[in-house]
CSV table of C-alpha atoms in Angstrom, one decimal:
chain,number,residue,atom,x,y,z
A,597,MET,CA,-3.3,27.4,-15.1
A,598,PRO,CA,-0.4,24.4,-16.6
A,599,ASN,CA,1.0,25.3,-12.6
A,600,GLN,CA,-2.7,23.8,-11.4
A,601,ILE,CA,-2.1,20.9,-14.2
A,602,LYS,CA,1.6,20.5,-12.9
A,603,LYS,CA,0.3,20.1,-9.0
A,604,ASP,CA,-2.5,17.8,-9.6
A,605,ALA,CA,-0.2,15.7,-11.4
A,606,GLN,CA,2.2,15.6,-8.6
A,607,THR,CA,-0.7,14.9,-5.8
A,608,ARG,CA,-2.4,12.2,-7.6
A,609,MET,CA,1.4,10.3,-8.2
A,610,ALA,CA,2.4,11.2,-4.2
A,611,LYS,CA,-1.1,9.6,-3.8
A,612,SER,CA,-0.3,6.3,-5.6
A,613,VAL,CA,3.1,5.9,-4.3
A,614,GLU,CA,1.5,6.6,-0.5
A,615,ALA,CA,-1.3,4.0,-1.6
A,616,LEU,CA,1.7,1.2,-2.4
A,617,ARG,CA,3.3,1.8,0.7
A,618,HIS,CA,0.1,1.0,2.4
A,619,ASP,CA,-0.8,-1.9,0.2
A,620,LEU,CA,2.7,-3.3,1.4
A,621,GLY,CA,2.2,-3.1,5.0
A,622,LYS,CA,0.0,-6.3,4.7
A,623,VAL,CA,2.6,-7.9,2.7
A,624,ARG,CA,3.4,-10.5,5.0
A,625,THR,CA,7.3,-10.6,6.2
A,626,GLY,CA,8.8,-13.0,8.8
A,627,ARG,CA,8.6,-9.7,11.1
A,628,ALA,CA,5.5,-9.3,13.0
A,629,SER,CA,3.3,-6.4,12.2
A,630,THR,CA,0.5,-5.0,13.6
A,631,ALA,CA,-0.5,-4.2,9.8
A,632,LEU,CA,-1.5,-7.4,9.4
A,633,VAL,CA,-4.6,-7.5,11.1
A,634,ASP,CA,-5.5,-3.6,9.7
A,635,HIS,CA,-7.7,-4.9,7.1
A,636,LEU,CA,-9.3,-7.2,9.1
A,637,ARG,CA,-13.3,-6.8,9.7
A,638,VAL,CA,-15.3,-8.7,13.2
A,639,ASN,CA,-18.8,-9.3,13.0
A,640,TYR,CA,-19.7,-6.9,15.9
A,641,TYR,CA,-23.4,-7.5,17.5
A,642,GLY,CA,-24.5,-7.7,13.8
A,643,SER,CA,-22.4,-5.2,12.3
A,644,ASP,CA,-19.0,-5.7,10.8
A,645,MET,CA,-15.9,-3.3,12.9
A,646,PRO,CA,-12.6,-3.1,12.0
A,647,LEU,CA,-10.3,-5.3,14.4
A,648,THR,CA,-8.4,-2.2,15.8
A,649,GLN,CA,-12.2,-0.7,17.2
A,650,VAL,CA,-13.1,-4.1,19.0
A,651,ALA,CA,-9.7,-5.3,20.4
A,652,SER,CA,-6.1,-3.5,21.6
A,653,VAL,CA,-3.4,-5.3,18.6
A,654,THR,CA,0.4,-5.6,19.8
A,655,VAL,CA,3.9,-7.0,19.1
A,656,SER,CA,4.7,-9.0,21.6
A,657,ASP,CA,8.1,-10.6,20.2
A,658,ALA,CA,9.3,-10.2,16.3
A,659,ARG,CA,7.2,-13.4,15.4
A,660,THR,CA,4.0,-13.1,17.7
A,661,LEU,CA,1.1,-10.9,17.7
A,662,THR,CA,-1.2,-10.2,20.7
A,663,ILE,CA,-4.6,-9.4,20.5
A,664,THR,CA,-7.0,-8.3,23.5
A,665,PRO,CA,-10.3,-8.1,22.8
A,666,TRP,CA,-12.0,-5.4,24.7
A,667,GLU,CA,-15.1,-7.8,25.8
A,668,LYS,CA,-15.1,-11.7,26.6
A,669,PRO,CA,-18.2,-12.7,23.7
A,670,MET,CA,-16.0,-10.8,21.3
A,671,VAL,CA,-12.9,-13.6,21.6
A,672,SER,CA,-14.4,-16.1,19.4
A,673,ALA,CA,-15.4,-13.5,17.0
A,674,VAL,CA,-12.2,-12.6,16.2
A,675,GLU,CA,-10.7,-15.6,15.9
A,676,LYS,CA,-13.5,-16.0,13.5
A,677,ALA,CA,-12.1,-13.1,11.5
A,678,ILE,CA,-8.8,-14.1,11.5
A,679,LEU,CA,-9.5,-17.5,10.6
A,680,ALA,CA,-11.3,-16.6,7.7
A,681,SER,CA,-8.9,-14.2,6.7
A,682,ASP,CA,-6.3,-14.7,3.6
A,683,LEU,CA,-3.6,-14.4,6.1
A,684,GLY,CA,-3.5,-18.4,6.5
A,685,LEU,CA,-2.3,-17.8,10.3
A,686,THR,CA,-3.9,-20.0,13.0
A,687,PRO,CA,-4.8,-18.0,16.3
A,688,ASN,CA,-3.5,-19.6,19.9
A,689,THR,CA,-6.2,-18.2,22.9
A,690,SER,CA,-5.9,-18.6,26.6
A,691,GLY,CA,-8.8,-16.6,28.7
A,692,MET,CA,-8.9,-13.3,26.9
A,693,VAL,CA,-5.6,-13.3,24.8
A,694,ILE,CA,-5.3,-14.0,21.5
A,695,ARG,CA,-1.8,-14.7,20.1
A,696,ILE,CA,-0.6,-15.4,16.4
A,697,ASN,CA,2.6,-16.6,16.1
A,698,LEU,CA,3.7,-16.3,12.3
A,699,PRO,CA,6.1,-19.2,10.8
A,700,ALA,CA,9.0,-18.3,9.5
A,701,LEU,CA,9.0,-17.8,5.5
A,702,THR,CA,10.2,-20.3,3.3
A,703,GLU,CA,13.1,-19.6,0.8
A,704,GLU,CA,10.2,-20.1,-1.4
A,705,ARG,CA,7.7,-18.2,-0.1
A,706,ARG,CA,10.1,-14.9,-0.1
A,707,ARG,CA,10.5,-15.6,-3.3
A,708,ASP,CA,6.6,-15.4,-4.8
A,709,LEU,CA,6.1,-12.3,-2.0
A,710,THR,CA,8.7,-10.4,-3.6
A,711,LYS,CA,7.3,-11.4,-6.9
A,712,VAL,CA,3.8,-10.4,-5.6
A,713,VAL,CA,6.2,-6.9,-4.6
A,714,HIS,CA,7.3,-6.6,-7.4
A,715,SER,CA,3.8,-6.2,-9.4
A,716,GLU,CA,2.3,-4.1,-7.3
A,717,GLY,CA,5.4,-2.1,-7.6
A,718,GLU,CA,4.7,-2.1,-11.5
A,719,SER,CA,0.6,-1.6,-11.0
A,720,ALA,CA,1.6,1.5,-9.3
A,721,LYS,CA,4.7,3.1,-11.9
A,722,VAL,CA,1.0,2.5,-14.7
A,723,ALA,CA,-1.4,4.4,-12.3
A,724,ILE,CA,1.3,6.9,-12.4
A,725,ARG,CA,2.2,6.7,-16.0
A,726,ASN,CA,-1.9,7.0,-16.6
A,727,ILE,CA,-1.5,10.3,-14.8
A,728,ARG,CA,1.3,11.9,-16.6
A,729,ARG,CA,-0.8,10.9,-20.0
A,730,ASP,CA,-4.1,13.0,-18.5
A,731,ALA,CA,-1.9,15.6,-17.0
A,732,ASN,CA,0.2,15.5,-21.2
A,733,GLN,CA,-3.2,15.3,-22.6
A,734,GLN,CA,-4.6,18.2,-20.4
A,735,VAL,CA,-2.2,20.4,-21.4
A,736,LYS,CA,-2.3,19.6,-25.2
A,737,ASP,CA,-6.0,20.5,-24.8
A,738,MET,CA,-5.6,23.7,-23.4
A,739,LEU,CA,-2.6,24.1,-26.5
A,740,LYS,CA,-5.6,23.6,-28.6
A,741,GLU,CA,-8.2,26.0,-27.4
A,742,LYS,CA,-4.6,28.6,-27.7
A,743,ALA,CA,-4.8,29.1,-24.1
A,744,ILE,CA,-1.1,28.7,-23.9
A,745,SER,CA,1.4,28.8,-26.3
A,746,GLU,CA,3.5,25.6,-28.2
A,747,ASP,CA,6.4,26.8,-25.7
A,748,ASP,CA,4.7,26.5,-22.6
A,749,GLU,CA,3.3,22.9,-23.6
A,750,ARG,CA,6.7,21.4,-24.3
A,751,ARG,CA,7.8,23.3,-20.9
A,752,SER,CA,4.9,21.8,-19.3
A,753,GLU,CA,5.7,18.5,-20.7
A,754,ILE,CA,9.1,18.2,-19.3
A,755,GLU,CA,8.0,19.7,-16.3
A,756,ILE,CA,5.2,16.6,-15.9
A,757,GLN,CA,8.0,14.2,-17.5
A,758,LYS,CA,10.5,15.4,-14.2
A,759,ILE,CA,7.9,14.5,-11.6
A,760,THR,CA,6.3,11.4,-12.8
A,761,ASP,CA,10.6,10.0,-13.2
A,762,GLU,CA,10.8,11.1,-9.6
A,763,ALA,CA,7.8,9.0,-8.6
A,764,ILE,CA,8.5,6.2,-10.5
A,765,LYS,CA,12.0,6.4,-8.8
A,766,ASP,CA,10.1,6.7,-5.4
A,767,VAL,CA,8.3,3.4,-6.1
A,768,ASP,CA,11.3,1.9,-6.9
A,769,GLU,CA,12.7,2.8,-3.2
A,770,VAL,CA,9.4,1.3,-1.8
A,771,VAL,CA,9.7,-1.6,-3.5
A,772,ARG,CA,13.7,-2.3,-2.9
A,773,ALA,CA,13.0,-1.5,0.7
A,774,LYS,CA,10.3,-4.1,0.8
A,775,GLU,CA,12.2,-6.6,-0.7
A,776,GLN,CA,15.8,-6.1,1.1
A,777,GLU,CA,13.1,-6.4,4.3
A,778,LEU,CA,11.6,-10.1,2.8
A,779,MET,CA,14.8,-11.2,2.4
A,780,ALA,CA,16.3,-10.2,5.7
A,781,VAL,CA,16.4,-13.9,7.3
């Protein structure tokens, strides 16, 4: 039974690290990335649709995203979605093509984004520690029910701590990589 608890904890911790990677993908670096607009929703004939379902999004160069809606009436809807988003970017439209130029990040903005990255990393670590606490509690409950011995409990707690250390190390690597990406000019 403790093996099931450890596997569950390991899976949940891996999901926390993956969620951090996904969240950090939205943090704007100086480089263009289609992940910047993945979360945008566009009003498509009365219903909100993901931008990727109403237009093609490509990176045309290091600082430019090109969005090509599949239907002519969608151009203005896509523009509105970009302007209404929290990206702080202005779309340039020429015919059916919308271009988004990403300005170079200032040193101050880079430092602010680094702080955001660190706080996201800390949130992921807290989530991982909560998973560890839950797993250890499940093991203690099994000990109370006399389903396992004290030696098994101690062994399980040590293994759960190893899994936790590994997940925290993964979070640190993800944060460090994103920080280097931000600080590269």
